[in-house]
Tab-separated table of C-alpha atoms and ligand atoms in Angstrom:
chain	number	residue	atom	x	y	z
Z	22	UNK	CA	122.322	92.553	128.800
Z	23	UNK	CA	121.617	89.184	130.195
Z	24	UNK	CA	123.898	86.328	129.099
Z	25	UNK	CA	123.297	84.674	125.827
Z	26	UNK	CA	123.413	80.617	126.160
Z	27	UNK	CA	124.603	79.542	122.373
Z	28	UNK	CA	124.471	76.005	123.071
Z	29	UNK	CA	123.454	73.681	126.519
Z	30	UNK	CA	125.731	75.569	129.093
Z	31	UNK	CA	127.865	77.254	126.912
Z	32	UNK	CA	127.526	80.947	126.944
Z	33	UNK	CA	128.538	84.214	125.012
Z	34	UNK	CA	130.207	86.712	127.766
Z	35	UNK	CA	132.175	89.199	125.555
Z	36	UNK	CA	131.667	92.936	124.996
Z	37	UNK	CA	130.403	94.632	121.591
Z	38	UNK	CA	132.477	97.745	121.574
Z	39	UNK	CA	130.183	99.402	118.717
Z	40	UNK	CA	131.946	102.787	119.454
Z	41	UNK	CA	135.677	101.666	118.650
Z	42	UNK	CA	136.939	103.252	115.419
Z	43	UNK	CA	140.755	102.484	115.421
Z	44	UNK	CA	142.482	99.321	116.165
Z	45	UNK	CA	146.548	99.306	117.258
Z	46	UNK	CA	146.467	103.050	116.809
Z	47	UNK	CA	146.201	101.839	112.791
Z	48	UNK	CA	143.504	100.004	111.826
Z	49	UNK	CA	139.991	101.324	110.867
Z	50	UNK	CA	136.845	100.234	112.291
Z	51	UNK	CA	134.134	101.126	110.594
Z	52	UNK	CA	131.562	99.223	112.183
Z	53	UNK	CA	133.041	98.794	115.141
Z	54	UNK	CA	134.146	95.607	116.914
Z	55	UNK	CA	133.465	93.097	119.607
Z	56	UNK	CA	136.116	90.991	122.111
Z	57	UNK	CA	134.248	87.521	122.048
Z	58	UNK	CA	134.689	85.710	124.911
Z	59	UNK	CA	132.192	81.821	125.777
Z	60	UNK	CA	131.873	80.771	128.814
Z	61	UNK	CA	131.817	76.636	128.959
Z	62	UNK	CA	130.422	75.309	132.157
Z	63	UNK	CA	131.170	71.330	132.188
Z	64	UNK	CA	129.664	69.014	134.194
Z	65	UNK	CA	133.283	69.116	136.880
Z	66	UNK	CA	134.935	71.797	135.314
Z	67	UNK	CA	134.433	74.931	133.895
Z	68	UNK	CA	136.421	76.601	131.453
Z	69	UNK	CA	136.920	80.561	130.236
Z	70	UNK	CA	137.584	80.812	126.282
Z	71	UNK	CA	139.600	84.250	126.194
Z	72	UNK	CA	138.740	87.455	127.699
Z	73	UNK	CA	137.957	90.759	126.523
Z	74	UNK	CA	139.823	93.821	125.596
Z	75	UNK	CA	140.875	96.020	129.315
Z	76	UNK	CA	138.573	98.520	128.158
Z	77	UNK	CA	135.571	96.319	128.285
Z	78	UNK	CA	136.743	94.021	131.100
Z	79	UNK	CA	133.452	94.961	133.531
Z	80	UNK	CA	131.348	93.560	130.695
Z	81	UNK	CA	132.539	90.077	130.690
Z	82	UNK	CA	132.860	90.483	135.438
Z	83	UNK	CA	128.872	91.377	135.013
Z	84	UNK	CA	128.380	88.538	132.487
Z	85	UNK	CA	130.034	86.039	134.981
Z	86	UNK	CA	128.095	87.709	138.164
Z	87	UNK	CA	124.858	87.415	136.302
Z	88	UNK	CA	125.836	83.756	135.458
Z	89	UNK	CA	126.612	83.430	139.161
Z	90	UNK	CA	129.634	81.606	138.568
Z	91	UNK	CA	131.644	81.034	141.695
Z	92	UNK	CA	134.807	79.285	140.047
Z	93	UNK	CA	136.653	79.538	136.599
Z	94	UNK	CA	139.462	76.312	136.405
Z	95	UNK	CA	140.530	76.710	133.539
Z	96	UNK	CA	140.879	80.200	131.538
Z	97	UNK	CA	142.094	79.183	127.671
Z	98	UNK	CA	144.109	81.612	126.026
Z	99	UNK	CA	144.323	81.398	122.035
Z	100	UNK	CA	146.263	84.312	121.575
Z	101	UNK	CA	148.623	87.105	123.694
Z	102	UNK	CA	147.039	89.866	122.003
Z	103	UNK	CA	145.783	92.066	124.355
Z	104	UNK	CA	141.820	92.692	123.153
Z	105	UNK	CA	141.420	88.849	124.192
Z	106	UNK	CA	144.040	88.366	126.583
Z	107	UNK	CA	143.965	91.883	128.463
Z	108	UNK	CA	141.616	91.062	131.003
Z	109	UNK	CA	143.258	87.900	132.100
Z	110	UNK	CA	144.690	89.327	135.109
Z	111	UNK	CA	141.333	90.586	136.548
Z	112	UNK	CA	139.971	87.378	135.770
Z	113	UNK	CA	142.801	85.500	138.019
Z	114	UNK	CA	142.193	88.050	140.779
Z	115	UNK	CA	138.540	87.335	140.937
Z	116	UNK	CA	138.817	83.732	140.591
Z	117	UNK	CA	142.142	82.926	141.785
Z	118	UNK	CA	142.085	79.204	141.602
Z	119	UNK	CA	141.905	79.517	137.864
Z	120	UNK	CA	144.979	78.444	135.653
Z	121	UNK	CA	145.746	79.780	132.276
Z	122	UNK	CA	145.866	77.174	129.623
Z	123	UNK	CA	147.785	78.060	126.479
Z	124	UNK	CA	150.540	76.815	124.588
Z	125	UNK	CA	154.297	77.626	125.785
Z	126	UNK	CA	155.396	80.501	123.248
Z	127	UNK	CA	151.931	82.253	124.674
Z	128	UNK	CA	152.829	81.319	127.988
Z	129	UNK	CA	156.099	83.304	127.641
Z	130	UNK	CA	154.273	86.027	125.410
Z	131	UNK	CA	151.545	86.753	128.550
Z	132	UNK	CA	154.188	86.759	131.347
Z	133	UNK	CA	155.765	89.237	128.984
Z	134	UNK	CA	152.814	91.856	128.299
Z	135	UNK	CA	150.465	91.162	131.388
Z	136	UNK	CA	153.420	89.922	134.071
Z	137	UNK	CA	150.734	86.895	134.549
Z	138	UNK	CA	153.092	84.516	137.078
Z	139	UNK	CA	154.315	81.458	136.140
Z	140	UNK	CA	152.626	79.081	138.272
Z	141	UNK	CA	149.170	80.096	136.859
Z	142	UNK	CA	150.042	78.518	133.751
Z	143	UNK	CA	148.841	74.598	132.199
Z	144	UNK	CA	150.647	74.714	128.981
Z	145	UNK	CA	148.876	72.155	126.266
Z	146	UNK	CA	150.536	70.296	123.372
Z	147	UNK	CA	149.660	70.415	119.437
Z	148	UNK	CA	146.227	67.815	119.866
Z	149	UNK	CA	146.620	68.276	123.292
Z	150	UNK	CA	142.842	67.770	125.221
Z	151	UNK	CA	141.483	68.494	128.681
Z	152	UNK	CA	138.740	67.028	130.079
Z	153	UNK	CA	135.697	69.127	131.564
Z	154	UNK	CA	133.991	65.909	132.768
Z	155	UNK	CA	130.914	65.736	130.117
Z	156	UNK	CA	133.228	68.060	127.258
Z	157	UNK	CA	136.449	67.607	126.203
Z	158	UNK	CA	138.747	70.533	124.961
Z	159	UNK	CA	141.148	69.754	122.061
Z	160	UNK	CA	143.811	72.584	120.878
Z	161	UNK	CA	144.941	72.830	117.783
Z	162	UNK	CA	147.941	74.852	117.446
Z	163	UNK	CA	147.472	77.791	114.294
Z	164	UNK	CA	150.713	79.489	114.110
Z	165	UNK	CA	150.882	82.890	112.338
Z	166	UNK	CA	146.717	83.161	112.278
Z	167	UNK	CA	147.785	85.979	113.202
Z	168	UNK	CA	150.939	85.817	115.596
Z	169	UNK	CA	153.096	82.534	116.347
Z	170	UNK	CA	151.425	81.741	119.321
Z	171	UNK	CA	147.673	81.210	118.018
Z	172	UNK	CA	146.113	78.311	118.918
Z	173	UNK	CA	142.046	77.160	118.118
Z	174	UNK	CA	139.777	75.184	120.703
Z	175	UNK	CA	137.817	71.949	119.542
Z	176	UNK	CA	135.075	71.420	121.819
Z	177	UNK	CA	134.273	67.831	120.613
Z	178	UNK	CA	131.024	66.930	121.531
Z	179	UNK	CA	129.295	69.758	120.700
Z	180	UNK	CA	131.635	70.225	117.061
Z	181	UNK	CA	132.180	73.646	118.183
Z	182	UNK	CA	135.629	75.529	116.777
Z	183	UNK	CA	136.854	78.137	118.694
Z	184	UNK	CA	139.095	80.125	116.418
Z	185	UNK	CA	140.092	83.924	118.409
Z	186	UNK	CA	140.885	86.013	115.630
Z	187	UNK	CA	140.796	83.226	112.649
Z	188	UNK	CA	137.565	83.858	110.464
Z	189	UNK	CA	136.790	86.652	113.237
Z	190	UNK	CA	135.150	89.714	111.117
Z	191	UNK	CA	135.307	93.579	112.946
Z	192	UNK	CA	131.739	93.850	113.443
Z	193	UNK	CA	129.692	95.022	116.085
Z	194	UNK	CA	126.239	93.682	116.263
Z	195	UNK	CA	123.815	92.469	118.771
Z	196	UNK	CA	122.942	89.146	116.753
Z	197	UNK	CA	125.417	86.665	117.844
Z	198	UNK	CA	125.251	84.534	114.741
Z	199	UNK	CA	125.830	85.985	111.102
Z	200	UNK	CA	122.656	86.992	109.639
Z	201	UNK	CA	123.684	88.889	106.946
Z	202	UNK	CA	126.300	87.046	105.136
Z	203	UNK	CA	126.565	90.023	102.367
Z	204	UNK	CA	127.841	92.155	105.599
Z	205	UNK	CA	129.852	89.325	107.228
Z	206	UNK	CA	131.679	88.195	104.073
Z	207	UNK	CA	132.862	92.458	103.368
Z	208	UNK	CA	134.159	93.035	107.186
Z	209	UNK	CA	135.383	89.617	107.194
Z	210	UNK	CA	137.563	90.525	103.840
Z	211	UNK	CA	138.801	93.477	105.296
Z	212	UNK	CA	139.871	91.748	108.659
Z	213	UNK	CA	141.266	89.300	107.003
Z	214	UNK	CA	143.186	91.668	104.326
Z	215	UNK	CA	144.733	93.831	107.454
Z	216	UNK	CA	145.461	90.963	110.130
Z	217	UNK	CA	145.845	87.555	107.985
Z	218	UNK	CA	146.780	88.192	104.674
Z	219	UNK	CA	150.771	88.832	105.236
Z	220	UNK	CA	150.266	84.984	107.033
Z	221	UNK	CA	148.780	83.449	103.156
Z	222	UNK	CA	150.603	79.970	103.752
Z	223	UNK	CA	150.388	79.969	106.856
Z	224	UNK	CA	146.276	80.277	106.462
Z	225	UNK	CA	146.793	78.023	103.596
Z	226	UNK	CA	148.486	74.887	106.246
Z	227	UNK	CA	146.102	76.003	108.934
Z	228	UNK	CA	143.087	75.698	106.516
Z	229	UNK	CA	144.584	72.378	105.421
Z	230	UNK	CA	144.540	71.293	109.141
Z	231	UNK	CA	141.411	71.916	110.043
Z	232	UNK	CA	139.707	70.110	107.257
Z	233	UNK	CA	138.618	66.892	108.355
Z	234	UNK	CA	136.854	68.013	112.032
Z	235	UNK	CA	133.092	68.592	111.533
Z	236	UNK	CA	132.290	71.626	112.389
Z	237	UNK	CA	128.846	72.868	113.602
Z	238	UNK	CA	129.358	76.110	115.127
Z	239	UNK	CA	132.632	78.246	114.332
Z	240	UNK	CA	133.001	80.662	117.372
Z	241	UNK	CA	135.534	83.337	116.652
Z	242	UNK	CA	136.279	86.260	118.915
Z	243	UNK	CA	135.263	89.437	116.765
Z	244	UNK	CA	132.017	89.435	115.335
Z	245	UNK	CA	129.248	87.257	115.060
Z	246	UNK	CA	129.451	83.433	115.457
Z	247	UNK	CA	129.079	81.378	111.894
Z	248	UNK	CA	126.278	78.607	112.574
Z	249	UNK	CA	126.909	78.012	108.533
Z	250	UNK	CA	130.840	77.114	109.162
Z	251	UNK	CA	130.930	76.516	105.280
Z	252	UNK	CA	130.149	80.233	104.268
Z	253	UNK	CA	133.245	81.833	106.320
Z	254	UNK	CA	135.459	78.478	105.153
Z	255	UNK	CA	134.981	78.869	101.363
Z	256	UNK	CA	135.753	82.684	102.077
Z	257	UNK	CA	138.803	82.094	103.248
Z	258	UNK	CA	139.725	79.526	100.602
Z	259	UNK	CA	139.504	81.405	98.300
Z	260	UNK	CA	141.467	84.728	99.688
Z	261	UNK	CA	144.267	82.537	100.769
Z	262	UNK	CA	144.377	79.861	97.692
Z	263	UNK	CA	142.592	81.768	94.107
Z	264	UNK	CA	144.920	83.032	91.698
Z	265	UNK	CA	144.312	87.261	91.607
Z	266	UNK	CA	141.681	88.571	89.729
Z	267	UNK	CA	142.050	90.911	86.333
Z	268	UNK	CA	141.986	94.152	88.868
Z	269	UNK	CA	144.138	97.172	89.443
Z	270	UNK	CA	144.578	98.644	92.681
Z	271	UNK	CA	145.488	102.297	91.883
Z	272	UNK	CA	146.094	104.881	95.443
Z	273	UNK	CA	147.036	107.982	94.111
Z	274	UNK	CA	148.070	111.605	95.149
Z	275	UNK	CA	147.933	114.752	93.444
Z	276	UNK	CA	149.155	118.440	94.165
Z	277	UNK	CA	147.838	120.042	91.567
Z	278	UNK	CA	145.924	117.991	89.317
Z	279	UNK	CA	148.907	116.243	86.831
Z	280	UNK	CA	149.118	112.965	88.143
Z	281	UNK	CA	145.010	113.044	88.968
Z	282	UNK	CA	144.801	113.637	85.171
Z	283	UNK	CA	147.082	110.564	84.338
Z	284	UNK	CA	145.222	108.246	87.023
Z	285	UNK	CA	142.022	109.416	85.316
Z	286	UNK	CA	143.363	108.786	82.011
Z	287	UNK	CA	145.009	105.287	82.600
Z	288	UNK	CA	142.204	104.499	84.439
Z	289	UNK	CA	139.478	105.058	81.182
Z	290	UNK	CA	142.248	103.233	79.065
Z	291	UNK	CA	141.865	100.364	81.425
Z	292	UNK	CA	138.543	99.928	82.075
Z	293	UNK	CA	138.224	100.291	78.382
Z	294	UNK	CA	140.320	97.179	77.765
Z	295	UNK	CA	138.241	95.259	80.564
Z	296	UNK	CA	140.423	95.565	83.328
Z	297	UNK	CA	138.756	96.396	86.432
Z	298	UNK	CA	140.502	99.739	88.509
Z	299	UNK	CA	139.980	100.466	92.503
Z	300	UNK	CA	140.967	104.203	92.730
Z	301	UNK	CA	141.927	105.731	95.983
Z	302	UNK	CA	142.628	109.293	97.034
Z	303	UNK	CA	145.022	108.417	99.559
Z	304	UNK	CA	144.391	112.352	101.107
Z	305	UNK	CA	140.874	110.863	102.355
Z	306	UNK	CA	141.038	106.851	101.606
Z	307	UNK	CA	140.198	104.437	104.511
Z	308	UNK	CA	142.990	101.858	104.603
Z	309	UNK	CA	140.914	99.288	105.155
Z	310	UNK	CA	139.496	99.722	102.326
Z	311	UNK	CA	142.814	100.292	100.011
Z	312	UNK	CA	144.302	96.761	102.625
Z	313	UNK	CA	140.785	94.914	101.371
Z	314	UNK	CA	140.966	95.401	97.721
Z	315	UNK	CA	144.789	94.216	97.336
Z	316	UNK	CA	143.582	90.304	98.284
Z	317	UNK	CA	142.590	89.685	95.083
Z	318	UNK	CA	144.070	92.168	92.613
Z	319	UNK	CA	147.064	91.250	90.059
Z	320	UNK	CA	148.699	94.535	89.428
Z	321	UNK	CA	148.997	97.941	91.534
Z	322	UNK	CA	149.987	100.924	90.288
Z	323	UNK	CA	151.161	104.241	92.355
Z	324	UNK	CA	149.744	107.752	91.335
Z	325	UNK	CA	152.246	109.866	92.814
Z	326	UNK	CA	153.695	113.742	92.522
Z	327	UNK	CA	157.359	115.040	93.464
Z	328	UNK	CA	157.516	116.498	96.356
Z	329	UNK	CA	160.876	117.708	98.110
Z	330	UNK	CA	162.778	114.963	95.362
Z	331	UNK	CA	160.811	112.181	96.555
Z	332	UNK	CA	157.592	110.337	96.549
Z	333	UNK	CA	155.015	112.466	98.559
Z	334	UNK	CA	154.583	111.160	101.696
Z	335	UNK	CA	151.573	109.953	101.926
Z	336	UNK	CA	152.164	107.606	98.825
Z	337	UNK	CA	154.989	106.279	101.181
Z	338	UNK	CA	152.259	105.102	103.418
Z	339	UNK	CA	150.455	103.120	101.255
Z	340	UNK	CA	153.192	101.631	99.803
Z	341	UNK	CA	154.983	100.651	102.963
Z	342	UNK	CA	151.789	99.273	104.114
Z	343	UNK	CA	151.230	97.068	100.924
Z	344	UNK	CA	154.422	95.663	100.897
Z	345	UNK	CA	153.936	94.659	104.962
Z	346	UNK	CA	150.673	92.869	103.792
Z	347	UNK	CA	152.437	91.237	101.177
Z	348	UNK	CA	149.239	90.509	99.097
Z	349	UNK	CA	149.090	88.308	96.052
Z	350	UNK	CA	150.554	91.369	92.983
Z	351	UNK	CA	152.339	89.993	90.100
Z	352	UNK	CA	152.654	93.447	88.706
Z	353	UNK	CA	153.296	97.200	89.656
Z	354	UNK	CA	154.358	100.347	88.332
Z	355	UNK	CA	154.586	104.314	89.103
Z	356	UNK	CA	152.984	107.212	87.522
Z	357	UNK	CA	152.939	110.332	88.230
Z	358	UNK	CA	154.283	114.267	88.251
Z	359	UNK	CA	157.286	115.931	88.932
Z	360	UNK	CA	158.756	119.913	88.278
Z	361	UNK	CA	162.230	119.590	87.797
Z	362	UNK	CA	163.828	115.901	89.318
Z	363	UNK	CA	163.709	113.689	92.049
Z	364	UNK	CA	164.128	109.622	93.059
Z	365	UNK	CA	160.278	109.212	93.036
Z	366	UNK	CA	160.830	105.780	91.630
Z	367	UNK	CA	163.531	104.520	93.239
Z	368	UNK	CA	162.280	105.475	96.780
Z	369	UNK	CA	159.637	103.725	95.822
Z	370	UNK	CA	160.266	100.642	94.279
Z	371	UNK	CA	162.194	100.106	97.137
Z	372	UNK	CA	159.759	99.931	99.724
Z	373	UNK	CA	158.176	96.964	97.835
Z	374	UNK	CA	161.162	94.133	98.744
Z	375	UNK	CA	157.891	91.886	100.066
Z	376	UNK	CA	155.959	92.259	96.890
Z	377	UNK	CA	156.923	89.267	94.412
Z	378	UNK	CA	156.110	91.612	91.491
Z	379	UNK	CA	157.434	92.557	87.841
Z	380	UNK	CA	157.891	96.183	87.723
Z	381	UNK	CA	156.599	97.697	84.433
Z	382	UNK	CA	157.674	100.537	82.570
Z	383	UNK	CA	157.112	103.803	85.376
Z	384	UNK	CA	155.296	107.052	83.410
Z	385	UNK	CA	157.187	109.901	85.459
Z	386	UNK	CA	156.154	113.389	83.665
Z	387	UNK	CA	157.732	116.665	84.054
Z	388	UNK	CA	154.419	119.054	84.658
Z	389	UNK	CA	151.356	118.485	83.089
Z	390	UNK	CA	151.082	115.408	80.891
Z	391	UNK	CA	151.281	116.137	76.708
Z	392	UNK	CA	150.082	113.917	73.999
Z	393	UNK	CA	153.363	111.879	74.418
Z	394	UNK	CA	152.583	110.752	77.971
Z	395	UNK	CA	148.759	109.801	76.915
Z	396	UNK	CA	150.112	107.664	74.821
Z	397	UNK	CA	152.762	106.305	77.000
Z	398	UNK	CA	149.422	105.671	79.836
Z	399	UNK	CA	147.500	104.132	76.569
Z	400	UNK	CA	150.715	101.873	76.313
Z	401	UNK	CA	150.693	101.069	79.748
Z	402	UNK	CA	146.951	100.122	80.595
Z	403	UNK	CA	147.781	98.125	77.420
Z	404	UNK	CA	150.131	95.817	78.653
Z	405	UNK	CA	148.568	95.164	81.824
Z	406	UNK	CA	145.688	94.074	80.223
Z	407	UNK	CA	147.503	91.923	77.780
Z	408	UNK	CA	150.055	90.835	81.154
Z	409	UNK	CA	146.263	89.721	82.654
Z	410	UNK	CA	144.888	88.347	79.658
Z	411	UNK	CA	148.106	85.703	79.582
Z	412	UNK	CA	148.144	84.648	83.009
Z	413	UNK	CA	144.677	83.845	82.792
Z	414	UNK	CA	143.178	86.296	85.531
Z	415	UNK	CA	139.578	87.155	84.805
M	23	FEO	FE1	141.998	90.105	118.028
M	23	FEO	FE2	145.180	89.456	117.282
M	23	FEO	O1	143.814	89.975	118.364
């Protein structure tokens, strides 16, 4: 494919991987993904915003051959991560009289994990700008968007953001602005569920700081560009700042049907009472999926059986996961099955240390549940709903 010019002389040169399903060996990618990377070409200098993941480095070396580009000065690196950063060294190599700007925690982060050497470095202060003779560059330092190092381009004139993996969405797609926003606004929930949502404040102060530039074009480096800035902005908002919504995030387990017939029962008893439930079978559930739907929900509960006197491992999993994306739960509790004893609940509970939440009453039954432990579910799917009702969540 030819390159794409988004705006005068600034040009889209990354790579839509659209076959990529897994991210760090952990994350699903449904749709795929793509390493966005712009070309700038000022009127003296030129300048390189990020790369592309190693895998995909030939894309962005035909994009810059097509382009005819002869010299790179100055090759801006948001973020160490290696999907943006990982082609950096074949970049240098090709044109060696480019120099790597980034802040100085990346600079020490990409001598690290790409043995870049240090004199290929400019390292740029908080506000910091560089001047490409008709366009001037200003970085804005965004700590924790997703590691400490982040930092976001301002190209002034043209009121374009460059934000690497800040509003970025996993989405492959050949348009390279958002079309669909229905689309956009789901993969940018999940991406922002499974990479910023353990960061909340931090999204919260870097949201606060970029408030007052006007913004025309918001450039990240997955997935399409946002030409509507305001659509991806009020998204985020409201993931990082709304109070959680009257929803129950329920992953379950289940050996041999016990605990399935509690989840199913609590979750009639809830939905009954108004209280929206997102099930998952964690045997078959995509974590993306079970990461997405904990952004906004107030209370999770754990379906879980005994197994070997413990939680099954799978439930583990989940939980550890949860607690390392220390969404916005007030509440959470354990259900579940056991034959004859076991520290279900207390291996459990304590994998949630991140998780500001009340624990409420567990519902641990030995084999199948009786009328007793119907009622006890009836009980529980009351409270929550009352818990809901008082803080206000709707
Ligand atoms: Fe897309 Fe944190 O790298």
């Amino acid at each position: 494919m030819e390159p794409r010019e988004i705006k005068r002389d600034i040009y889209f040169v990354g790579a839509v991987d659209w076959d990529r399903r897994l991210f760090d060996s952990l994350i699903p990618l449904p749709d795929g993904t793509s390493y966005n990377s712009y070309l700038i070409i000022g009127r003296e200098k030129s300048a390189l915003i990020d790369t592309v993941d190693p895998t995909m480095t030939q894309v962005l070396i035909n994009y810059l051959d097509a382009l005819k580009v002869k010299d790179i000065d100055y090759l801006i690196a948001h973020h160490a991560e290696q999907d943006h950063s990982g082609s950096i060294p074949v970049i240098l190599e090709k044109y060696p009289k480019a120099k790597v700007v980034c802040n100085p925690r990346c600079k020490g982060m990409l001598i690290d994990l790409l043995l870049i050497p240090e004199d290929k470095f400019i390292t740029v202060e908080d506000k910091g700008t560089l001047s490409l003779g008709d366009r001037t560059l200003e970085f804005i330092y965004a700590p924790w968007v997703h590691w400490p190092e982040t930092m976001l381009t301002y190209l002034i004139e043209e009121k374009v953001l460059f934000t690497c993996d800040f509003f970025g969405s996993h989405l492959a797609t050949s348009n390279l602005f958002v079309t669909d926003e229905e689309q956009v606004y789901e993969s940018a929930k999940r991406y922002y569920a499974e990479i910023m949502m353990p960061f909340r404040t931090n999204i919260q102060k870097n949201l606060e700081k970029i408030k007052d530039y006007p913004i025309e074009l918001i450039a990240p480096s997955h997935g399409p560009m946002h030409n509507k800035p305001e659509f991806i902005i009020k998204a985020y908002h409201s993931w990082a700042f709304d109070e959680p919504k009257n929803i129950v995030v329920l992953p379950y387990i289940s050996m041999h049907g016990s605990t399935r017939n509690m989840v199913t029962y609590l979750v009639g008893a809830l939905a009954q009472r108004g209280v929206m439930v997102k099930q998952f079978d964690l045997t078959v559930t995509d974590l993306g999926k079970l990461a997405m739907s904990l952004v906004d929900a107030a209370t999770i509960v754990v379906g879980v059986p005994t197994v070997l006197a413990g939680p099954h491992p799978n439930t583990v999993h989940a939980v550890f996961l949860a607690n390392a994306l220390r969404p916005n739960l007030k509440f959470a509790t354990i259900i579940g099955s056991y034959g004859w004893g076991g520290k279900t609940v207390e291996t459990l509970t304590a994998l949630m240390p991140n998780l500001k939440v009340e624990i409420l009453d567990p519902i641990l039954v030995k084999g199948y549940p009786r009328e007793a432990d119907f009622q006890a579910l009836e009980n529980l799917a009351e409270t929550i709903a009352r818990k809901h009702k008082e803080q206000g969540y709707s």
